[in-house]
Amino acid sequence: MPRIVEASAPGKIILFGEHAVVYGQPALAVPLTALRATALISPGVPGDGLRIRAQDLNVSISLAEGAAHGLALTARLVLDRLGAPEPDAEIAIRSTIPIASGLGSGAAVSAALARALAIYLGQPLDNAALSDLVYEVEKVHHGTPSGIDNTVICHAEPVYFIKGQPPQVFHTQHPFTLVVGDTGIASPTRETVGAVRAAWQREPALYNGYFEQIGVLVREARTAIEAGKNERLGPLMDRNQALLEQIGVSSPELEHLVQAARDGGALGAKLSGGGRGGNMIALVTPDHAGEVSQALRDAGARHVLITTVH
Ligand code: PMV
């Protein structure tokens, strides 16, 4: 296999339904194509096996050494699934997706690696098989992931997702614009998901009620998007944010950015992903995108980006 293979996967944004999706409610998520993880595979030293380097993460591991590492686990799962022996190769991972910030960096890195390795071995995986494999890795990272990250990242299309069901790709009537603001606070999803689980175990009826209310507005959001009534998404985002606050996954920093976006002219805003840090999103009209971005920067956002959902 003396050749070079490159493959990539985008980040993702959860529009509506994070956390409730772990408990069987629907969620809507879209790929974030401005940010990507990339894996480049080239032939390595004969007899040395597979080595994975991720410069941004300061990682350099062989398959044998790194059995517990997510990247090594991804490679091992690909080899097992394809029934292929370990190749003598080098995999270089690069990612522009900030880690632990709700944009799916872990799933995107795994997806890029698995996709590239399968192509390198001459047995490409289709998106569904890739998604299943990345889900196995997500379970190690997250504990009880819903599967939404791997699904939207591997399919690279907007999805309406219910745990345990085939993902439904959905289409927008009209594109809409989001501004994404990063609190700069790393917040591992595994921890927020664990905290919600503990709270749900203490007060199941209360939390089931929150999750159901979120489910209702996710369905309303899908209907609005498919009908081209994008302006309806703003108030739905605000309602989803209020419920996420009640669930306990918001934070003062997130709420500061959410408020700044609203004051700056956004139609609605909410945290996105695991919460307690990471990113928030704001729905804007295209001519307000600049103003809202500036408002977020002024309010202390570490990174701000504008993306259009098609
Ligand atoms: O923080 P992220 O981008 O990994 O999103 C997590 C989404 C949750 O609903 C909180 C967890 C899950 O597995 O769906």
mmCIF file of C-alpha atoms and ligand atoms in Angstrom:
data_model
loop_
_atom_site.group_PDB
_atom_site.id
_atom_site.type_symbol
_atom_site.label_atom_id
_atom_site.label_comp_id
_atom_site.label_asym_id
_atom_site.label_seq_id
_atom_site.Cartn_x
_atom_site.Cartn_y
_atom_site.Cartn_z
ATOM 1 C CA MET A 1 0.000 0.000 0.000
ATOM 2 C CA PRO A 2 2.681 2.525 -0.868
ATOM 3 C CA ARG A 3 0.537 5.608 -1.357
ATOM 4 C CA ILE A 4 -0.820 8.580 0.467
ATOM 5 C CA VAL A 5 -4.461 8.910 1.434
ATOM 6 C CA GLU A 6 -6.179 11.945 2.905
ATOM 7 C CA ALA A 7 -9.711 12.079 4.299
ATOM 8 C CA SER A 8 -11.584 14.578 6.411
ATOM 9 C CA ALA A 9 -14.761 15.189 8.371
ATOM 10 C CA PRO A 10 -16.504 18.419 9.390
ATOM 11 C CA GLY A 11 -17.437 19.696 12.830
ATOM 12 C CA LYS A 12 -21.069 19.938 13.825
ATOM 13 C CA ILE A 13 -23.512 22.236 15.530
ATOM 14 C CA ILE A 14 -26.503 21.029 17.493
ATOM 15 C CA LEU A 15 -29.315 23.442 16.644
ATOM 16 C CA PHE A 16 -31.872 22.064 19.092
ATOM 17 C CA GLY A 17 -32.291 19.162 21.483
ATOM 18 C CA GLU A 18 -28.903 18.483 23.122
ATOM 19 C CA HIS A 19 -29.116 16.441 26.326
ATOM 20 C CA ALA A 20 -32.809 15.610 25.815
ATOM 21 C CA VAL A 21 -31.626 13.517 22.845
ATOM 22 C CA VAL A 22 -29.821 11.179 25.264
ATOM 23 C CA TYR A 23 -33.281 10.392 26.740
ATOM 24 C CA GLY A 24 -35.049 9.563 23.498
ATOM 25 C CA GLN A 25 -36.156 13.013 22.324
ATOM 26 C CA PRO A 26 -35.334 14.227 18.799
ATOM 27 C CA ALA A 27 -32.528 16.694 18.084
ATOM 28 C CA LEU A 28 -31.505 18.722 15.051
ATOM 29 C CA ALA A 29 -27.864 19.045 14.074
ATOM 30 C CA VAL A 30 -25.998 20.402 11.055
ATOM 31 C CA PRO A 31 -22.435 20.027 9.800
ATOM 32 C CA LEU A 32 -20.062 22.912 10.409
ATOM 33 C CA THR A 33 -18.001 22.754 7.255
ATOM 34 C CA ALA A 34 -15.798 25.759 8.068
ATOM 35 C CA LEU A 35 -14.004 23.580 10.612
ATOM 36 C CA ARG A 36 -12.584 20.150 9.776
ATOM 37 C CA ALA A 37 -10.506 17.272 11.045
ATOM 38 C CA THR A 38 -8.156 15.703 8.502
ATOM 39 C CA ALA A 39 -6.184 12.457 8.507
ATOM 40 C CA LEU A 40 -3.249 11.889 6.178
ATOM 41 C CA ILE A 41 -1.839 8.360 5.884
ATOM 42 C CA SER A 42 1.493 7.510 4.326
ATOM 43 C CA PRO A 43 3.586 4.347 4.283
ATOM 44 C CA GLY A 44 5.710 3.923 7.431
ATOM 45 C CA VAL A 45 8.841 2.003 8.380
ATOM 46 C CA PRO A 46 8.517 -1.700 7.445
ATOM 47 C CA GLY A 47 7.952 -3.770 10.583
ATOM 48 C CA ASP A 48 7.080 -0.751 12.752
ATOM 49 C CA GLY A 49 3.310 -1.064 12.512
ATOM 50 C CA LEU A 50 0.914 1.844 12.701
ATOM 51 C CA ARG A 51 1.860 5.158 14.287
ATOM 52 C CA ILE A 52 -0.630 7.974 14.886
ATOM 53 C CA ARG A 53 0.503 11.544 15.362
ATOM 54 C CA ALA A 54 -1.779 14.421 16.287
ATOM 55 C CA GLN A 55 0.405 17.487 16.525
ATOM 56 C CA ASP A 56 -2.355 19.763 17.830
ATOM 57 C CA LEU A 57 -3.069 17.311 20.664
ATOM 58 C CA ASN A 58 0.602 16.569 21.336
ATOM 59 C CA VAL A 59 -0.006 12.882 20.691
ATOM 60 C CA SER A 60 2.278 10.355 19.023
ATOM 61 C CA ILE A 61 1.373 6.753 19.714
ATOM 62 C CA SER A 62 1.813 3.330 18.193
ATOM 63 C CA LEU A 63 -1.183 1.056 17.996
ATOM 64 C CA ALA A 64 0.338 -1.265 20.593
ATOM 65 C CA GLU A 65 1.184 1.492 23.119
ATOM 66 C CA GLY A 66 -2.003 3.428 22.818
ATOM 67 C CA ALA A 67 -4.664 0.746 23.261
ATOM 68 C CA ALA A 68 -6.649 2.981 25.636
ATOM 69 C CA HIS A 69 -6.374 6.124 23.521
ATOM 70 C CA GLY A 70 -9.364 7.131 21.408
ATOM 71 C CA LEU A 71 -7.263 7.476 18.259
ATOM 72 C CA ALA A 72 -5.658 4.049 18.675
ATOM 73 C CA LEU A 73 -9.038 2.565 19.522
ATOM 74 C CA THR A 74 -10.466 4.011 16.305
ATOM 75 C CA ALA A 75 -7.676 2.445 14.243
ATOM 76 C CA ARG A 76 -8.065 -0.895 16.043
ATOM 77 C CA LEU A 77 -11.810 -0.935 15.379
ATOM 78 C CA VAL A 78 -11.219 -0.263 11.666
ATOM 79 C CA LEU A 79 -8.709 -3.130 11.405
ATOM 80 C CA ASP A 80 -11.048 -5.504 13.273
ATOM 81 C CA ARG A 81 -14.024 -4.533 11.186
ATOM 82 C CA LEU A 82 -12.155 -4.961 7.892
ATOM 83 C CA GLY A 83 -10.298 -8.092 9.062
ATOM 84 C CA ALA A 84 -7.078 -6.391 8.003
ATOM 85 C CA PRO A 85 -3.621 -6.825 9.548
ATOM 86 C CA GLU A 86 -1.936 -3.755 11.060
ATOM 87 C CA PRO A 87 -0.203 -1.884 8.223
ATOM 88 C CA ASP A 88 3.205 -0.225 8.512
ATOM 89 C CA ALA A 89 1.963 3.318 8.156
ATOM 90 C CA GLU A 90 1.927 6.787 9.669
ATOM 91 C CA ILE A 91 -1.279 8.680 10.276
ATOM 92 C CA ALA A 92 -1.073 12.438 10.791
ATOM 93 C CA ILE A 93 -4.164 14.031 12.306
ATOM 94 C CA ARG A 94 -4.924 17.724 12.029
ATOM 95 C CA SER A 95 -8.007 19.518 13.241
ATOM 96 C CA THR A 96 -9.224 23.087 13.244
ATOM 97 C CA ILE A 97 -12.157 22.158 15.523
ATOM 98 C CA PRO A 98 -11.546 23.296 19.111
ATOM 99 C CA ILE A 99 -11.704 20.376 21.537
ATOM 100 C CA ALA A 100 -14.290 19.998 24.310
ATOM 101 C CA SER A 101 -16.305 22.925 23.009
ATOM 102 C CA GLY A 102 -19.482 21.319 21.715
ATOM 103 C CA LEU A 103 -18.492 21.227 18.056
ATOM 104 C CA GLY A 104 -17.886 17.499 17.771
ATOM 105 C CA SER A 105 -14.096 17.527 17.598
ATOM 106 C CA GLY A 106 -13.713 14.013 19.001
ATOM 107 C CA ALA A 107 -16.131 12.431 16.557
ATOM 108 C CA ALA A 108 -14.672 14.386 13.627
ATOM 109 C CA VAL A 109 -11.122 13.271 14.383
ATOM 110 C CA SER A 110 -12.239 9.634 14.711
ATOM 111 C CA ALA A 111 -14.262 9.877 11.501
ATOM 112 C CA ALA A 112 -11.375 11.349 9.505
ATOM 113 C CA LEU A 113 -8.981 8.710 10.824
ATOM 114 C CA ALA A 114 -11.323 5.770 10.217
ATOM 115 C CA ARG A 115 -12.303 7.017 6.766
ATOM 116 C CA ALA A 116 -8.692 7.493 5.700
ATOM 117 C CA LEU A 117 -7.492 4.171 7.104
ATOM 118 C CA ALA A 118 -10.266 2.200 5.427
ATOM 119 C CA ILE A 119 -9.471 3.837 2.069
ATOM 120 C CA TYR A 120 -5.756 3.192 2.615
ATOM 121 C CA LEU A 121 -6.538 -0.495 3.189
ATOM 122 C CA GLY A 122 -8.539 -0.580 -0.046
ATOM 123 C CA GLN A 123 -11.890 -1.169 1.695
ATOM 124 C CA PRO A 124 -13.667 2.205 2.040
ATOM 125 C CA LEU A 125 -16.469 2.373 4.612
ATOM 126 C CA ASP A 126 -19.832 3.866 3.694
ATOM 127 C CA ASN A 127 -21.153 6.703 5.871
ATOM 128 C CA ALA A 128 -23.450 4.473 7.923
ATOM 129 C CA ALA A 129 -20.694 1.955 8.709
ATOM 130 C CA LEU A 130 -18.320 4.806 9.511
ATOM 131 C CA SER A 131 -20.889 6.347 11.839
ATOM 132 C CA ASP A 132 -21.394 3.024 13.685
ATOM 133 C CA LEU A 133 -17.675 2.692 14.185
ATOM 134 C CA VAL A 134 -17.219 6.258 15.440
ATOM 135 C CA TYR A 135 -20.138 5.677 17.819
ATOM 136 C CA GLU A 136 -18.138 2.876 19.475
ATOM 137 C CA VAL A 137 -15.317 5.360 20.103
ATOM 138 C CA GLU A 138 -17.780 8.017 21.319
ATOM 139 C CA LYS A 139 -19.023 5.591 23.963
ATOM 140 C CA VAL A 140 -15.528 5.522 25.443
ATOM 141 C CA HIS A 141 -15.286 9.340 25.370
ATOM 142 C CA HIS A 142 -18.797 10.224 26.493
ATOM 143 C CA GLY A 143 -20.161 7.351 28.530
ATOM 144 C CA THR A 144 -23.715 7.408 27.180
ATOM 145 C CA PRO A 145 -23.667 9.349 23.900
ATOM 146 C CA SER A 146 -26.847 9.627 21.914
ATOM 147 C CA GLY A 147 -25.023 9.060 18.607
ATOM 148 C CA ILE A 148 -25.904 12.459 17.157
ATOM 149 C CA ASP A 149 -22.313 13.668 16.751
ATOM 150 C CA ASN A 150 -21.086 10.670 14.787
ATOM 151 C CA THR A 151 -24.240 10.699 12.668
ATOM 152 C CA VAL A 152 -24.121 14.311 11.492
ATOM 153 C CA ILE A 153 -20.341 14.314 11.129
ATOM 154 C CA CYS A 154 -20.130 11.079 9.121
ATOM 155 C CA HIS A 155 -23.085 11.931 6.863
ATOM 156 C CA ALA A 156 -22.104 15.627 6.629
ATOM 157 C CA GLU A 157 -25.750 16.642 6.142
ATOM 158 C CA PRO A 158 -28.390 18.229 8.401
ATOM 159 C CA VAL A 159 -30.056 15.486 10.437
ATOM 160 C CA TYR A 160 -33.147 15.020 12.545
ATOM 161 C CA PHE A 161 -31.964 12.444 14.981
ATOM 162 C CA ILE A 162 -33.663 10.124 17.432
ATOM 163 C CA LYS A 163 -31.413 7.766 19.366
ATOM 164 C CA GLY A 164 -31.605 4.199 18.098
ATOM 165 C CA GLN A 165 -33.421 5.135 14.887
ATOM 166 C CA PRO A 166 -31.967 5.636 11.417
ATOM 167 C CA PRO A 167 -31.069 9.334 11.052
ATOM 168 C CA GLN A 168 -33.392 11.408 8.894
ATOM 169 C CA VAL A 169 -31.573 13.811 6.626
ATOM 170 C CA PHE A 170 -33.639 16.991 6.332
ATOM 171 C CA HIS A 171 -33.465 19.912 3.964
ATOM 172 C CA THR A 172 -33.796 23.623 4.467
ATOM 173 C CA GLN A 173 -36.180 25.606 2.233
ATOM 174 C CA HIS A 174 -34.054 28.709 2.608
ATOM 175 C CA PRO A 175 -30.550 28.951 3.993
ATOM 176 C CA PHE A 176 -30.105 30.655 7.347
ATOM 177 C CA THR A 177 -27.166 32.275 9.072
ATOM 178 C CA LEU A 178 -25.720 31.479 12.473
ATOM 179 C CA VAL A 179 -23.035 33.200 14.482
ATOM 180 C CA VAL A 180 -21.099 30.797 16.690
ATOM 181 C CA GLY A 181 -19.387 32.213 19.787
ATOM 182 C CA ASP A 182 -16.885 30.310 21.903
ATOM 183 C CA THR A 183 -16.674 30.928 25.654
ATOM 184 C CA GLY A 184 -13.129 29.544 25.521
ATOM 185 C CA ILE A 185 -14.017 27.286 28.450
ATOM 186 C CA ALA A 186 -13.336 23.597 27.843
ATOM 187 C CA SER A 187 -16.197 21.474 29.082
ATOM 188 C CA PRO A 188 -15.990 17.742 28.396
ATOM 189 C CA THR A 189 -19.319 16.362 27.229
ATOM 190 C CA ARG A 190 -18.829 13.268 29.345
ATOM 191 C CA GLU A 191 -19.059 15.438 32.477
ATOM 192 C CA THR A 192 -22.160 17.403 31.516
ATOM 193 C CA VAL A 193 -23.910 14.249 30.338
ATOM 194 C CA GLY A 194 -22.987 12.587 33.652
ATOM 195 C CA ALA A 195 -24.254 15.565 35.670
ATOM 196 C CA VAL A 196 -27.580 15.528 33.836
ATOM 197 C CA ARG A 197 -27.888 11.797 34.441
ATOM 198 C CA ALA A 198 -27.302 12.232 38.171
ATOM 199 C CA ALA A 199 -29.904 15.027 38.342
ATOM 200 C CA TRP A 200 -32.393 12.958 36.305
ATOM 201 C CA GLN A 201 -31.914 10.028 38.676
ATOM 202 C CA ARG A 202 -32.694 12.293 41.642
ATOM 203 C CA GLU A 203 -35.761 13.890 40.040
ATOM 204 C CA PRO A 204 -36.879 11.763 37.104
ATOM 205 C CA ALA A 205 -40.355 13.263 36.689
ATOM 206 C CA LEU A 206 -39.057 16.838 36.650
ATOM 207 C CA TYR A 207 -36.301 16.061 34.148
ATOM 208 C CA ASN A 208 -38.504 13.937 31.917
ATOM 209 C CA GLY A 209 -40.797 16.978 31.774
ATOM 210 C CA TYR A 210 -37.918 19.209 30.626
ATOM 211 C CA PHE A 211 -36.862 16.665 28.024
ATOM 212 C CA GLU A 212 -40.404 16.390 26.680
ATOM 213 C CA GLN A 213 -40.734 20.169 26.391
ATOM 214 C CA ILE A 214 -37.468 20.239 24.459
ATOM 215 C CA GLY A 215 -38.763 17.477 22.180
ATOM 216 C CA VAL A 216 -41.840 19.565 21.358
ATOM 217 C CA LEU A 217 -39.786 22.541 20.283
ATOM 218 C CA VAL A 218 -37.366 20.412 18.253
ATOM 219 C CA ARG A 219 -40.299 19.151 16.209
ATOM 220 C CA GLU A 220 -41.567 22.722 15.793
ATOM 221 C CA ALA A 221 -38.116 23.782 14.623
ATOM 222 C CA ARG A 222 -37.948 21.052 12.007
ATOM 223 C CA THR A 223 -41.370 22.024 10.675
ATOM 224 C CA ALA A 224 -40.310 25.687 10.524
ATOM 225 C CA ILE A 225 -37.060 24.895 8.680
ATOM 226 C CA GLU A 226 -38.787 22.645 6.168
ATOM 227 C CA ALA A 227 -41.480 25.283 5.589
ATOM 228 C CA GLY A 228 -38.894 28.035 5.075
ATOM 229 C CA LYS A 229 -40.130 29.933 8.171
ATOM 230 C CA ASN A 230 -36.645 30.437 9.524
ATOM 231 C CA GLU A 231 -37.590 33.488 11.599
ATOM 232 C CA ARG A 232 -39.554 31.145 13.877
ATOM 233 C CA LEU A 233 -36.303 29.523 14.947
ATOM 234 C CA GLY A 234 -35.218 32.527 17.014
ATOM 235 C CA PRO A 235 -37.893 32.271 19.729
ATOM 236 C CA LEU A 236 -37.497 28.473 19.695
ATOM 237 C CA MET A 237 -33.779 28.889 20.414
ATOM 238 C CA ASP A 238 -34.586 31.197 23.313
ATOM 239 C CA ARG A 239 -37.026 28.648 24.740
ATOM 240 C CA ASN A 240 -34.528 25.826 24.313
ATOM 241 C CA GLN A 241 -31.889 27.913 26.118
ATOM 242 C CA ALA A 242 -34.295 28.539 29.028
ATOM 243 C CA LEU A 243 -34.862 24.786 29.385
ATOM 244 C CA LEU A 244 -31.125 24.058 29.193
ATOM 245 C CA GLU A 245 -30.650 26.567 32.017
ATOM 246 C CA GLN A 246 -33.217 24.694 34.081
ATOM 247 C CA ILE A 247 -31.525 21.395 33.345
ATOM 248 C CA GLY A 248 -28.317 22.885 34.737
ATOM 249 C CA VAL A 249 -25.977 22.808 31.738
ATOM 250 C CA SER A 250 -25.732 26.530 31.074
ATOM 251 C CA SER A 251 -23.191 28.825 32.750
ATOM 252 C CA PRO A 252 -22.774 32.550 33.467
ATOM 253 C CA GLU A 253 -20.295 32.854 30.588
ATOM 254 C CA LEU A 254 -22.674 31.188 28.121
ATOM 255 C CA GLU A 255 -25.564 33.329 29.306
ATOM 256 C CA HIS A 256 -23.450 36.460 28.975
ATOM 257 C CA LEU A 257 -22.743 35.640 25.317
ATOM 258 C CA VAL A 258 -26.354 34.620 24.652
ATOM 259 C CA GLN A 259 -27.544 37.947 26.049
ATOM 260 C CA ALA A 260 -24.918 39.915 24.127
ATOM 261 C CA ALA A 261 -26.040 38.264 20.882
ATOM 262 C CA ARG A 262 -29.689 39.081 21.570
ATOM 263 C CA ASP A 263 -28.830 42.683 22.484
ATOM 264 C CA GLY A 264 -26.722 42.885 19.315
ATOM 265 C CA GLY A 265 -29.738 42.073 17.146
ATOM 266 C CA ALA A 266 -29.845 38.247 16.981
ATOM 267 C CA LEU A 267 -33.281 36.669 16.452
ATOM 268 C CA GLY A 268 -32.552 34.118 19.189
ATOM 269 C CA ALA A 269 -29.621 32.403 20.854
ATOM 270 C CA LYS A 270 -28.720 29.337 22.901
ATOM 271 C CA LEU A 271 -25.813 27.214 24.011
ATOM 272 C CA SER A 272 -24.921 24.368 21.655
ATOM 273 C CA GLY A 273 -23.623 20.927 22.627
ATOM 274 C CA GLY A 274 -22.775 19.726 26.101
ATOM 275 C CA GLY A 275 -22.852 23.189 27.712
ATOM 276 C CA ARG A 276 -21.227 24.671 30.858
ATOM 277 C CA GLY A 277 -18.640 26.079 28.470
ATOM 278 C CA GLY A 278 -17.933 25.569 24.800
ATOM 279 C CA ASN A 279 -20.001 27.357 22.201
ATOM 280 C CA MET A 280 -23.266 29.180 21.816
ATOM 281 C CA ILE A 281 -25.124 29.905 18.587
ATOM 282 C CA ALA A 282 -27.224 32.867 17.506
ATOM 283 C CA LEU A 283 -29.657 33.078 14.623
ATOM 284 C CA VAL A 284 -29.120 36.252 12.612
ATOM 285 C CA THR A 285 -30.280 37.871 9.419
ATOM 286 C CA PRO A 286 -27.304 38.036 7.034
ATOM 287 C CA ASP A 287 -27.068 41.833 7.391
ATOM 288 C CA HIS A 288 -26.829 41.546 11.197
ATOM 289 C CA ALA A 289 -24.117 38.868 11.210
ATOM 290 C CA GLY A 290 -21.281 41.389 11.477
ATOM 291 C CA GLU A 291 -22.904 43.354 14.292
ATOM 292 C CA VAL A 292 -23.711 40.247 16.330
ATOM 293 C CA SER A 293 -20.174 38.902 15.808
ATOM 294 C CA GLN A 294 -18.775 42.177 17.098
ATOM 295 C CA ALA A 295 -21.150 42.137 20.075
ATOM 296 C CA LEU A 296 -19.916 38.636 20.953
ATOM 297 C CA ARG A 297 -16.266 39.647 20.666
ATOM 298 C CA ASP A 298 -16.927 42.697 22.834
ATOM 299 C CA ALA A 299 -18.589 40.409 25.392
ATOM 300 C CA GLY A 300 -15.427 38.291 25.570
ATOM 301 C CA ALA A 301 -16.016 35.452 23.095
ATOM 302 C CA ARG A 302 -12.712 33.706 22.401
ATOM 303 C CA HIS A 303 -13.565 32.798 18.802
ATOM 304 C CA VAL A 304 -16.471 33.878 16.663
ATOM 305 C CA LEU A 305 -17.474 32.460 13.305
ATOM 306 C CA ILE A 306 -20.332 32.975 10.914
ATOM 307 C CA THR A 307 -21.797 29.987 9.101
ATOM 308 C CA THR A 308 -24.662 29.504 6.680
ATOM 309 C CA VAL A 309 -26.841 26.407 6.957
ATOM 310 C CA HIS A 310 -28.042 25.122 3.578
HETATM 311 O O1 PMV B 1 -20.749 18.638 23.375
HETATM 312 P P1 PMV B 1 -21.005 17.875 22.111
HETATM 313 O O2 PMV B 1 -20.826 18.644 20.885
HETATM 314 O O3 PMV B 1 -20.242 16.589 22.078
HETATM 315 O O4 PMV B 1 -22.555 17.507 22.110
HETATM 316 C C1 PMV B 1 -23.089 16.677 23.068
HETATM 317 C C2 PMV B 1 -24.557 16.509 22.846
HETATM 318 C C3 PMV B 1 -25.261 15.872 24.009
HETATM 319 O O5 PMV B 1 -26.636 15.804 23.660
HETATM 320 C C4 PMV B 1 -25.089 16.720 25.259
HETATM 321 C C5 PMV B 1 -24.733 14.489 24.309
HETATM 322 C C6 PMV B 1 -25.096 13.460 23.278
HETATM 323 O O6 PMV B 1 -24.446 12.404 23.284
HETATM 324 O O7 PMV B 1 -26.024 13.670 22.473
#
